[in-house]
mmCIF file of C-alpha atoms in Angstrom:
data_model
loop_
_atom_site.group_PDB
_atom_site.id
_atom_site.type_symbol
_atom_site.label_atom_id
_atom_site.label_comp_id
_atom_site.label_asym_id
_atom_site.label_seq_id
_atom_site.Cartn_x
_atom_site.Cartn_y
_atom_site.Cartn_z
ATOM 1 C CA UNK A 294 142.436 90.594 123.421
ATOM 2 C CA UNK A 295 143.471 88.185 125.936
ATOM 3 C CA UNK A 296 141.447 84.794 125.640
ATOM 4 C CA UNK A 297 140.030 83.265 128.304
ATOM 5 C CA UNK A 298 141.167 80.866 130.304
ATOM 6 C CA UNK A 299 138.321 78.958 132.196
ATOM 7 C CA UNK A 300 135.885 76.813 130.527
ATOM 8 C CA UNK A 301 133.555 78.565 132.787
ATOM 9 C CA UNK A 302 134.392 82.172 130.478
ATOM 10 C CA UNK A 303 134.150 80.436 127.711
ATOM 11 C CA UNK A 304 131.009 78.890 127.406
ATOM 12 C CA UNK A 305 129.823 82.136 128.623
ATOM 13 C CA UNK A 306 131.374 84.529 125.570
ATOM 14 C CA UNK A 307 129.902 81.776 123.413
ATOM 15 C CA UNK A 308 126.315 82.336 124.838
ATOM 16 C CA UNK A 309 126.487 86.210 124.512
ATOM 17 C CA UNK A 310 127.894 85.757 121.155
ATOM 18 C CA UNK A 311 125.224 83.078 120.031
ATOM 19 C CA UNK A 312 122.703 85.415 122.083
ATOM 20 C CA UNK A 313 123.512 88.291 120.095
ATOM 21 C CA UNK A 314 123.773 86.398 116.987
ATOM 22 C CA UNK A 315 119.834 84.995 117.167
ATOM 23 C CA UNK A 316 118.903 88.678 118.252
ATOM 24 C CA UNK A 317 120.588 90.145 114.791
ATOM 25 C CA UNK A 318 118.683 87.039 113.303
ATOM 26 C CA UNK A 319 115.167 87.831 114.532
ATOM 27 C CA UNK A 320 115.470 91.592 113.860
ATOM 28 C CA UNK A 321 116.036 90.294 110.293
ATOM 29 C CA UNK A 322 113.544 88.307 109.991
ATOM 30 C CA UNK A 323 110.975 90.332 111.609
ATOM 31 C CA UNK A 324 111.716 93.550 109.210
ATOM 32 C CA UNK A 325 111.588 90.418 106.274
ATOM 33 C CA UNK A 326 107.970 89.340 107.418
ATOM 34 C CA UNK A 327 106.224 92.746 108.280
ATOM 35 C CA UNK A 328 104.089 93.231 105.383
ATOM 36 C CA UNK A 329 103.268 96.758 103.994
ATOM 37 C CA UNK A 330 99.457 96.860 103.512
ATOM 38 C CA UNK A 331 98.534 99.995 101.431
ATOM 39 C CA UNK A 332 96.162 102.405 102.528
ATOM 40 C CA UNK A 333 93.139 101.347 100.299
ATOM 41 C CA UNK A 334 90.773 103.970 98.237
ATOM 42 C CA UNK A 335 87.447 103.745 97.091
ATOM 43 C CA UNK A 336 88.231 103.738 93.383
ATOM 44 C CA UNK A 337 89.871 100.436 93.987
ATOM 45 C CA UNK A 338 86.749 99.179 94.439
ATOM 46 C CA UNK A 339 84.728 100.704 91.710
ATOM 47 C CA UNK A 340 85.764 98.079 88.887
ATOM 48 C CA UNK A 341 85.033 94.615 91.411
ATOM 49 C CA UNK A 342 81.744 96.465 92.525
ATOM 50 C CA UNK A 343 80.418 96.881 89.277
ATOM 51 C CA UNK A 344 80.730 93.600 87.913
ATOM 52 C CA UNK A 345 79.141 92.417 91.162
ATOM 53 C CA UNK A 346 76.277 94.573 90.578
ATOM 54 C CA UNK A 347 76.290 94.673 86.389
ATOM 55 C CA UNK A 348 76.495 98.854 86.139
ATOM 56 C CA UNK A 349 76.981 99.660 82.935
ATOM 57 C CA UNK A 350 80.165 101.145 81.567
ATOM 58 C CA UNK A 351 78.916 104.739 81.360
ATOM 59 C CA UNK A 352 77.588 104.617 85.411
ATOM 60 C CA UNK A 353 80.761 103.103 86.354
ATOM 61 C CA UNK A 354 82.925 106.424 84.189
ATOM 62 C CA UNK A 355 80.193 108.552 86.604
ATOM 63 C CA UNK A 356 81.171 106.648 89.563
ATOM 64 C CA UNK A 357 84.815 106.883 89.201
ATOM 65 C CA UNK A 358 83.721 110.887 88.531
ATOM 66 C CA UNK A 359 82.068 110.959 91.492
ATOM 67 C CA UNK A 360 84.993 109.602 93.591
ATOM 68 C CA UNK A 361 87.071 111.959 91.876
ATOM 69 C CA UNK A 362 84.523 115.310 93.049
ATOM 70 C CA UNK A 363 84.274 113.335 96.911
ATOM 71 C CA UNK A 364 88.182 113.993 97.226
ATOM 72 C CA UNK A 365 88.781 117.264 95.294
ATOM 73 C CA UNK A 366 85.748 118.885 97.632
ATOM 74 C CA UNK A 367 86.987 116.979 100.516
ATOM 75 C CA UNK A 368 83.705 115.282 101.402
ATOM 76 C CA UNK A 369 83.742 114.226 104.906
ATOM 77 C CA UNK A 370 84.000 110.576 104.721
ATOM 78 C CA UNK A 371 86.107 109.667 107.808
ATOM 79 C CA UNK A 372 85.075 107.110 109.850
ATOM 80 C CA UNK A 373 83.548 105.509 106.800
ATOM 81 C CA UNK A 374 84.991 102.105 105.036
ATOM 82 C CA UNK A 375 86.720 102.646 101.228
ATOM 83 C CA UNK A 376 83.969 100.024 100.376
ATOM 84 C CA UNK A 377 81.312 102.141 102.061
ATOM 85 C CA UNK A 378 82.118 104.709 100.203
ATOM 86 C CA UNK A 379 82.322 103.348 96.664
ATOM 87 C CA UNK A 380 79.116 101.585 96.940
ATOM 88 C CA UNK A 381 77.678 104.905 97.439
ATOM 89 C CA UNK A 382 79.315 106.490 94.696
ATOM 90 C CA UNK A 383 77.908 103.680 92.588
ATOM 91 C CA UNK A 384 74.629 104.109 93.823
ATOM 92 C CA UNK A 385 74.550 107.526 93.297
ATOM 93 C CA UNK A 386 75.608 106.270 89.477
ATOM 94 C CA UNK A 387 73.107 104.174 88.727
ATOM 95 C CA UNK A 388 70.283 107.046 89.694
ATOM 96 C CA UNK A 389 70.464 108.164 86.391
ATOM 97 C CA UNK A 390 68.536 105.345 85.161
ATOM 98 C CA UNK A 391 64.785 104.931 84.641
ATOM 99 C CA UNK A 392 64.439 102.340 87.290
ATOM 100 C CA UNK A 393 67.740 102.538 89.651
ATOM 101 C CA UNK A 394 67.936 99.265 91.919
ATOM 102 C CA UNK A 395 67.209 99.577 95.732
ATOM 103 C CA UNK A 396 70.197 100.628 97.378
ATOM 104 C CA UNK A 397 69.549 97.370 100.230
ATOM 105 C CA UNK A 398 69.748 94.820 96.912
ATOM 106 C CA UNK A 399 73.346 96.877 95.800
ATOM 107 C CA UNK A 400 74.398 96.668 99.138
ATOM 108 C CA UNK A 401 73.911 92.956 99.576
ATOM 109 C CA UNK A 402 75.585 91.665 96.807
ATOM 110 C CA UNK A 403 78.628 93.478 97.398
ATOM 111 C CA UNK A 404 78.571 92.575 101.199
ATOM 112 C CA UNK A 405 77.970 95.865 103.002
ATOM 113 C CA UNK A 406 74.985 96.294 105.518
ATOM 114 C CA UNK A 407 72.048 98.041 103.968
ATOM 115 C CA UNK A 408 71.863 100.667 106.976
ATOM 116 C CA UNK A 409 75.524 101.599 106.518
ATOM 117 C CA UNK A 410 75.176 101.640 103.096
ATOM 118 C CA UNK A 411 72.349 104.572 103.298
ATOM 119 C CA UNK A 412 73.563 106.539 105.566
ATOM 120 C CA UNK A 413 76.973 106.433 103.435
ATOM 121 C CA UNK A 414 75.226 107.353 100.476
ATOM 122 C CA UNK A 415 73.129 109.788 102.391
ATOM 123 C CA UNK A 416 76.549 111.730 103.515
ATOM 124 C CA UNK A 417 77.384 111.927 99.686
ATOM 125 C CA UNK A 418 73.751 112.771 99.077
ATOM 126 C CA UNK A 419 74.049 116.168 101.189
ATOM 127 C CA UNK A 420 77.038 117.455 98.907
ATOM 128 C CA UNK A 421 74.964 116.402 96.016
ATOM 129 C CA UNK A 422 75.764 120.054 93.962
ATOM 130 C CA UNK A 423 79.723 119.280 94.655
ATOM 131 C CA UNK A 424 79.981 115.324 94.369
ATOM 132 C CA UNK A 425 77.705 114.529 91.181
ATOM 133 C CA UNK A 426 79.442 115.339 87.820
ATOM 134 C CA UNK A 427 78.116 117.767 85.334
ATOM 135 C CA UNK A 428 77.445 115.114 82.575
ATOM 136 C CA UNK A 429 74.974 113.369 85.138
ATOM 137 C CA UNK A 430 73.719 116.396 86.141
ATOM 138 C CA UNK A 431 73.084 117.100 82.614
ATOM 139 C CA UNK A 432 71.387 113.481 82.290
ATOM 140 C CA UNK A 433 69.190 113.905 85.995
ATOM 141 C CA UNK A 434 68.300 117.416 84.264
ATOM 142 C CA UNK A 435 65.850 115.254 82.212
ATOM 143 C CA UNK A 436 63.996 113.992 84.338
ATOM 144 C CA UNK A 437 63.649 116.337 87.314
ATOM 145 C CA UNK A 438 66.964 117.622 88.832
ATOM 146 C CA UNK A 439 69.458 116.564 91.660
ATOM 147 C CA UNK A 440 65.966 116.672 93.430
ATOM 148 C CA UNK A 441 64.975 113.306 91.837
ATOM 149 C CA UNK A 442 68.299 111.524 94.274
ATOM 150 C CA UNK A 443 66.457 109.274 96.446
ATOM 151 C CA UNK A 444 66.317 110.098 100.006
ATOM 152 C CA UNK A 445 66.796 107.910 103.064
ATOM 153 C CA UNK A 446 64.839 108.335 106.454
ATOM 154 C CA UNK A 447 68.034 108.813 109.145
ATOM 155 C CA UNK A 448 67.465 106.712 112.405
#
């Protein structure tokens, strides 16, 4: 290749060159800085939620179940935050007790609306016979049935 023979040609080779070069350079770097974000699930949340709310070990296991029974019945949940979701699961968990803490309380600590967070559990509510486990069904068998899942006014 012949080299060129003006200064002119010169400096201009050396500008597409060093043009080129910083293009190759910022394509690196931008495939270096684009960060991967996961796509989140609601059983990521379960563990963090629970301590928030202090569930006890055996509500969180029915929680996690829960979760499990939402996806293998493919529960509509689209449109609806991962967080949304596992606060409802947990929710739904903690019916099984005697006294089960108001869902707007649950909702608050773990930084979800309380409106959201009934109508989220309300959508799990409606697939009650799918979603809830057998061992809590066995355990809401007790004392009165799936029946006994508290029910939220829609508005």
């Amino acid at each position: 290749m012949p080299r060129p023979s003006r200064p002119s040609l010169i400096y201009q080779s050396f500008r597409l060159a060093a043009f080129a070069g910083w293009l190759c350079w910022l394509k690196l770097m931008k495939q270096m800085c684009t960060i991967q974000v996961p796509v989140t699930k609601p059983a990521e949340f379960v563990g963090r939620f629970c301590q928030m709310v202090r569930v006890h070990a055996h509500e969180e296991r029915i929680a996690r179940e829960i979760l499990i029974n939402v996806a293998k019945f493919d529960v509509d949940t689209n449109g609806r935050h991962p967080r949304e979701v596992a606060l409802a699961a947990i929710y739904m968990a903690t019916c099984s007790r005697d006294d089960p803490p108001a869902i707007a309380k649950v909702a608050e600590l773990v930084g979800i609306s309380g409106g959201v967070a009934e109508r989220t559990y309300s959508l799990l509510r409606s697939r009650k016979e799918d979603v809830v486990p057998v061992f809590m069904k066995n355990l809401l068998d007790l004392s009165g049935g799936l029946a006994t899942l508290p029910v939220f006014k829609q508005v």
